[in-house]
mmCIF file of C-alpha atoms in Angstrom:
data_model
loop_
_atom_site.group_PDB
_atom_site.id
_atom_site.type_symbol
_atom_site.label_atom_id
_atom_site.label_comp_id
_atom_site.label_asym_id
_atom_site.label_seq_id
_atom_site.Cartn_x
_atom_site.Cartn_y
_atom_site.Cartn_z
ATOM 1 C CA UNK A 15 0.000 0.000 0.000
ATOM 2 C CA UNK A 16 0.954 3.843 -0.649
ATOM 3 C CA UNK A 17 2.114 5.705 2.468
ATOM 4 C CA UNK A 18 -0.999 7.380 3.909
ATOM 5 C CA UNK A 19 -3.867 5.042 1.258
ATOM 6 C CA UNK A 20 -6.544 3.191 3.029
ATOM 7 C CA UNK A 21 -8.189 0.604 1.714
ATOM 8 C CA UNK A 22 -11.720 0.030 2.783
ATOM 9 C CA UNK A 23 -14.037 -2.713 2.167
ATOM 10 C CA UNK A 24 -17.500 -3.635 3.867
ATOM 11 C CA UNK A 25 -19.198 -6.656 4.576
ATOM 12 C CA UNK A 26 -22.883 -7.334 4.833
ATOM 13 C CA UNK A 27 -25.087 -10.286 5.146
ATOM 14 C CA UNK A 28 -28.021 -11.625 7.226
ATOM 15 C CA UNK A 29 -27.213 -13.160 11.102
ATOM 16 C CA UNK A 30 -25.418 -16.312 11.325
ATOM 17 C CA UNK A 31 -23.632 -15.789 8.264
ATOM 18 C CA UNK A 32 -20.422 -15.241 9.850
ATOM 19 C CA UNK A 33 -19.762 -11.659 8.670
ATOM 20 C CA UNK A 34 -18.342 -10.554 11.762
ATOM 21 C CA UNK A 35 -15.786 -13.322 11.586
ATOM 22 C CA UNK A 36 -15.021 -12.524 8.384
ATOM 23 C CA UNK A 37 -14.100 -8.707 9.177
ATOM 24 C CA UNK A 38 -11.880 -9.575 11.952
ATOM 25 C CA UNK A 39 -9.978 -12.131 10.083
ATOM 26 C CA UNK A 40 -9.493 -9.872 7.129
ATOM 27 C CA UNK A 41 -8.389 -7.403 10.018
ATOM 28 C CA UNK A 42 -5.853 -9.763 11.521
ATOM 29 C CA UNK A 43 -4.910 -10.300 8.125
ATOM 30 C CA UNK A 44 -3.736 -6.707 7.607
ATOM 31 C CA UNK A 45 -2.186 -6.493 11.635
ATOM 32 C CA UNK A 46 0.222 -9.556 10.640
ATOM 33 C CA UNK A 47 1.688 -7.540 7.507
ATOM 34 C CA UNK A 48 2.289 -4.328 9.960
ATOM 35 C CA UNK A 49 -0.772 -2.278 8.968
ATOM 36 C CA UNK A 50 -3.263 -0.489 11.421
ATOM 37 C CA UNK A 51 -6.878 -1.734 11.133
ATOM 38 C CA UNK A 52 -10.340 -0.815 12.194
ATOM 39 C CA UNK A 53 -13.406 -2.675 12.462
ATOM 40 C CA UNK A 54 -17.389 -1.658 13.404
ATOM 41 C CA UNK A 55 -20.522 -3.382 13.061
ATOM 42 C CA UNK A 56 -23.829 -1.953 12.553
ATOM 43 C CA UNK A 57 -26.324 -5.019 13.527
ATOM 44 C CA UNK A 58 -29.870 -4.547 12.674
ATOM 45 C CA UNK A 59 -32.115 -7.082 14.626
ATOM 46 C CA UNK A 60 -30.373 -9.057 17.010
ATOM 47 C CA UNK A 61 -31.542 -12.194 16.038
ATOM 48 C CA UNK A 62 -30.853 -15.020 12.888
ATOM 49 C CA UNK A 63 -32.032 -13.134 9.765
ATOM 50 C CA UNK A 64 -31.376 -9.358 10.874
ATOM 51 C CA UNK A 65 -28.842 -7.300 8.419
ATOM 52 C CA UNK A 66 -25.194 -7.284 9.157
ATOM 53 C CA UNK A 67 -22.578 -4.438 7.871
ATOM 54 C CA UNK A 68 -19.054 -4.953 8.821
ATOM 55 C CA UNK A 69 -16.826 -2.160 8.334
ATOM 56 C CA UNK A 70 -12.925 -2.800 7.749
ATOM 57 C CA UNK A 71 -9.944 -0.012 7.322
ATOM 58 C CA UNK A 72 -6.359 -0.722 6.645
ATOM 59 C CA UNK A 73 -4.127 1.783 6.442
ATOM 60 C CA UNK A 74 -1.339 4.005 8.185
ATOM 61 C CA UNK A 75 -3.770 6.774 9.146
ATOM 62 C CA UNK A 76 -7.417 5.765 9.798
ATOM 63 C CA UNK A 77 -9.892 8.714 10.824
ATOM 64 C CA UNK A 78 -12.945 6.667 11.073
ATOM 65 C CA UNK A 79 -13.262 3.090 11.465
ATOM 66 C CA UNK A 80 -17.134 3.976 9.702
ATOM 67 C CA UNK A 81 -16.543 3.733 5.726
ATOM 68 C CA UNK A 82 -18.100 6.622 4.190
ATOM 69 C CA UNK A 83 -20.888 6.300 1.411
ATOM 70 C CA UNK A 84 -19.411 5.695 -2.135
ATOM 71 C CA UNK A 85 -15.367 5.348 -0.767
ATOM 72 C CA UNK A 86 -15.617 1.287 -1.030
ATOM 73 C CA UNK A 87 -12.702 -0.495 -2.450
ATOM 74 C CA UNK A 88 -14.574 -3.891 -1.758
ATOM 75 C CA UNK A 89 -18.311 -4.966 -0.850
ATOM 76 C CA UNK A 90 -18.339 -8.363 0.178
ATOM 77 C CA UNK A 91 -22.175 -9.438 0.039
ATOM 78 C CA UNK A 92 -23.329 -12.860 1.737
ATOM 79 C CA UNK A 93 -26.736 -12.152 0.471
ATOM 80 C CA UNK A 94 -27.800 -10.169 -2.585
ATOM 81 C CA UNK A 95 -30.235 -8.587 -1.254
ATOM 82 C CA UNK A 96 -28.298 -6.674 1.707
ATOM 83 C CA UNK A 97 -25.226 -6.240 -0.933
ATOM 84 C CA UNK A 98 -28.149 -4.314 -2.920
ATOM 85 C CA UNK A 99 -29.073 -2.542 -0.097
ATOM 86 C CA UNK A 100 -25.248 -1.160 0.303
ATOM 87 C CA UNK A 101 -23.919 -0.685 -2.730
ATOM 88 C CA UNK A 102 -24.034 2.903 -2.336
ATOM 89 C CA UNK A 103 -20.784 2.738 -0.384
ATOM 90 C CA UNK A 104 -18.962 1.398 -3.482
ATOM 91 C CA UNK A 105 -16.923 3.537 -5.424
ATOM 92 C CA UNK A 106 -17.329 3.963 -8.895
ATOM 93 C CA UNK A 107 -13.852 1.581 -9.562
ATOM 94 C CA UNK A 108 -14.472 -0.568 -6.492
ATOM 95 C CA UNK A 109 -14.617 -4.423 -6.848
ATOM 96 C CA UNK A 110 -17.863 -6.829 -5.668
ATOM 97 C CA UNK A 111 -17.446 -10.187 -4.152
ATOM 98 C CA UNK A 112 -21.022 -11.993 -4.141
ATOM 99 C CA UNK A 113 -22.454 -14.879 -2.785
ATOM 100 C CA UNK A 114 -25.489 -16.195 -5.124
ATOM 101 C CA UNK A 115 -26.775 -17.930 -2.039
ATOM 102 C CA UNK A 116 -30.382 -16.314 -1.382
ATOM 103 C CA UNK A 117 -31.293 -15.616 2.280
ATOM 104 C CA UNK A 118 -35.054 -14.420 2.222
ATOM 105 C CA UNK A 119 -35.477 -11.532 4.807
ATOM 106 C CA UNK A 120 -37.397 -11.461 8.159
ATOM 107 C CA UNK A 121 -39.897 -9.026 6.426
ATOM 108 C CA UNK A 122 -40.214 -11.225 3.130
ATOM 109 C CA UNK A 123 -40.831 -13.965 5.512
ATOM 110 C CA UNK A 124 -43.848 -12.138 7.250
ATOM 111 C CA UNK A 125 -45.211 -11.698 4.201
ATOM 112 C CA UNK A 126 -44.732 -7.589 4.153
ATOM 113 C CA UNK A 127 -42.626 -7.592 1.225
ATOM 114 C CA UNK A 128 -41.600 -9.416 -1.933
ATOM 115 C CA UNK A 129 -37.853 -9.989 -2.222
ATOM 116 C CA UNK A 130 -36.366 -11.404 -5.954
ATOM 117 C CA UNK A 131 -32.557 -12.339 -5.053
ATOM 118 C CA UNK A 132 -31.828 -13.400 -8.717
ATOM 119 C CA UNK A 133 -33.235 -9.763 -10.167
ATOM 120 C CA UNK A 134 -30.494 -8.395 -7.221
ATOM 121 C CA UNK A 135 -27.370 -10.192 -8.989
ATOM 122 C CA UNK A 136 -28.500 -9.156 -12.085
ATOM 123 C CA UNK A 137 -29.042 -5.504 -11.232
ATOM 124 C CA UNK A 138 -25.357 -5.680 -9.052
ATOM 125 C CA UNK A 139 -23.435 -7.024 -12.072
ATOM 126 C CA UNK A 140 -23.741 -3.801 -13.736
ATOM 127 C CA UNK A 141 -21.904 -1.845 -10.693
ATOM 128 C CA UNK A 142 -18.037 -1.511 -9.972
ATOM 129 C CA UNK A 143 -15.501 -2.246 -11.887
ATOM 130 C CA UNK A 144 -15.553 -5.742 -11.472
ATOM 131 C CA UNK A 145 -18.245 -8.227 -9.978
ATOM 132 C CA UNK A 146 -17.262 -12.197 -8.822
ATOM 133 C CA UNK A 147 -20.279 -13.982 -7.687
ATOM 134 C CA UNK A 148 -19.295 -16.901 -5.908
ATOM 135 C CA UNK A 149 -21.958 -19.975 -5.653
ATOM 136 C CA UNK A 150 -21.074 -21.383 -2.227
ATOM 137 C CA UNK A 151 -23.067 -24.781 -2.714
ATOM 138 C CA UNK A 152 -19.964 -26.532 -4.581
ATOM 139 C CA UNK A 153 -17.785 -25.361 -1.595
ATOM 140 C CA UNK A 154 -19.820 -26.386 1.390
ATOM 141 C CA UNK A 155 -20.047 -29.607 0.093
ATOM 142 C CA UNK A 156 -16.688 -29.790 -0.628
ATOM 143 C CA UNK A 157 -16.267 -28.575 3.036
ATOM 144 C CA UNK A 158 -18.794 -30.712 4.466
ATOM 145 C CA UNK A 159 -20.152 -27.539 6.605
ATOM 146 C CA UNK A 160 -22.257 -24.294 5.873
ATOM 147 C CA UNK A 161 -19.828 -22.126 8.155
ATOM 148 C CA UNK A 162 -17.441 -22.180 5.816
ATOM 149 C CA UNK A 163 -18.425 -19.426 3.260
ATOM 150 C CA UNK A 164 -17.534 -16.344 5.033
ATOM 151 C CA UNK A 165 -13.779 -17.642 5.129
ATOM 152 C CA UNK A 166 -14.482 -19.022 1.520
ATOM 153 C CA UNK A 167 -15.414 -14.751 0.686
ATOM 154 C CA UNK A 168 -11.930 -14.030 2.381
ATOM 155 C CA UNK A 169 -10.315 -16.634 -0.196
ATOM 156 C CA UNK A 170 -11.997 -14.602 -2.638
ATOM 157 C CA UNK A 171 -10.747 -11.398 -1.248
ATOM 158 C CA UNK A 172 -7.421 -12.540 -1.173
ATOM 159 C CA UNK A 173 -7.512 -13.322 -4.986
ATOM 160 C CA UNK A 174 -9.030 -10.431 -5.752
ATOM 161 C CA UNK A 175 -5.921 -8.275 -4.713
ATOM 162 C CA UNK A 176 -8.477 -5.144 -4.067
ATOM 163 C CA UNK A 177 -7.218 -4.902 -0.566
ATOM 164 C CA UNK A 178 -3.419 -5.602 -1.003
ATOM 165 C CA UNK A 179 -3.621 -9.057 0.894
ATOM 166 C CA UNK A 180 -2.419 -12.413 0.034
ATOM 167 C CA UNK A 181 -3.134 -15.686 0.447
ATOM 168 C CA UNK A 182 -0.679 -16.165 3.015
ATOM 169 C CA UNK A 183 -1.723 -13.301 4.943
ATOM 170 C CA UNK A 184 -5.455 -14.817 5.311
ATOM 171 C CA UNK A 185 -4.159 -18.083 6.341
ATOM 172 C CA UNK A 186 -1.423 -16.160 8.865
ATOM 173 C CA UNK A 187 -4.994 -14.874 10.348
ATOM 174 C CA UNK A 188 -6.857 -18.017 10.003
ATOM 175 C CA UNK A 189 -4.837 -20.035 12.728
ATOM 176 C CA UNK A 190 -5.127 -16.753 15.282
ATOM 177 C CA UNK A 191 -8.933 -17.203 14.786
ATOM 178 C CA UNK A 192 -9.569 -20.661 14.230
ATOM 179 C CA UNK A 193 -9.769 -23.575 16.548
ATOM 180 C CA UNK A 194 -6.692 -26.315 15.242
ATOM 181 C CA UNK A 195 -9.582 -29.338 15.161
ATOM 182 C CA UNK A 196 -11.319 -26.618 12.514
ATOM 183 C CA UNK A 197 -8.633 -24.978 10.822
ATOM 184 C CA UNK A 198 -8.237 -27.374 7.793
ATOM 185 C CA UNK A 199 -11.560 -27.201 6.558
ATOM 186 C CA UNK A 200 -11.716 -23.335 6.752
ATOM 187 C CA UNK A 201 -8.101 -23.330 4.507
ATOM 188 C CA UNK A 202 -9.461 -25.529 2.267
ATOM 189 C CA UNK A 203 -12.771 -23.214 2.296
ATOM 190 C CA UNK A 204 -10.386 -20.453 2.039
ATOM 191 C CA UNK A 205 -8.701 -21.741 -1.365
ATOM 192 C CA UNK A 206 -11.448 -22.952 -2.968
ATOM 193 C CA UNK A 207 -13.038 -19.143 -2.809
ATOM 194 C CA UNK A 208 -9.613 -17.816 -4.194
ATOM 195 C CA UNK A 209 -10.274 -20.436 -7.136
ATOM 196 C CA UNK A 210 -13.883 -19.401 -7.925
ATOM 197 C CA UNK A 211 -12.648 -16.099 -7.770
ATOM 198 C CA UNK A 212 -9.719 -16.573 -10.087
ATOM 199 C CA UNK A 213 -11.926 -18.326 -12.590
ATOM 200 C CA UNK A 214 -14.308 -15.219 -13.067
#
């Protein structure tokens, strides 16, 4: 990175997705190569289902840890619809890293709205400068666990170079965060995003 750049990318998905995880691993990531980093959360119901936004900053001088709207490097969306619902804070270059797993919302749910995941990755594929949707079906099998995809999103990161980390630096911040019984089925996780990512 250029002396005084930060890089910012956000996260958002639905509870029980693992986005927070994801942040801090990203941000643990960045800590091993020497760079500052700040996280934040904004957590809308507190419960499976509620919306997620992770905020991550990497750089030598951070003045918020908060990403301001259209500043993005990187959205990295769990769920279509909330990456929909955020995609004002990507800038005009900035890079998307999708999931085309569907999560239907609490409200759809209730019946209080519709909600068309399919029309959202179509409508998102026209934004940034680039746009890898990742179908995490082929990896959790793989895996043999759902858990897996936010770590598989950080493979995809890593691949992506938008945030000036590595491979090795995710897997440097998987064993901080990981327990060692569940470590080789995240790195595997972790590679097999990098792959899907490459191959867009």
């Amino acid at each position: 990175m250029a002396k005084g750049e930060v890089k910012s990318c956000l996260l958002c998905g639905v509870g029980g997705q693992g986005t927070v995880l994801a942040s801090r691993i990203i941000a643990a990531a960045a800590m091993a190569k020497g760079l500052r980093a700040k996280t934040a959360e904004t957590i809308g119901m507190a419960q499976r289902g509620g919306s997620v936004v992770s905020h991550v900053r990497i750089g030598e001088e951070i003045a918020s840890s908060m990403i301001p709207l259209g500043t993005a490097d990187v959205i990295i969306g769990f769920e279509p619809g909330e990456a929909a619902a955020n995609i004002k804070y990507l800038k005009e270059d900035g890079v998307l890293i999708l999931s085309s797993k569907q999560v239907k919302p609490v409200t759809a749910s209730l019946g209080q709205s519709a909600y068309e995941g399919d029309t959202c990755l179509q409508w998102l594929q026209g934004k940034g400068s680039r746009c890898l949707i990742i179908d995490p079906d082929e990896i959790i099998e793989a895996c043999g666990s759902p858990k897996v995809l936010n770590v598989a999103m950080t493979g995809a990161l890593a691949a992506s170079g938008a945030m000036g980390l590595c491979m090795e630096d995710m897997e440097a911040a998987l064993k901080t965060r990981m327990k060692p019984g569940l470590l080789e089925m995240n790195r595997k996780a972790l590679h097999m995003g990098a792959q899907c990512a490459a191959e867009r």
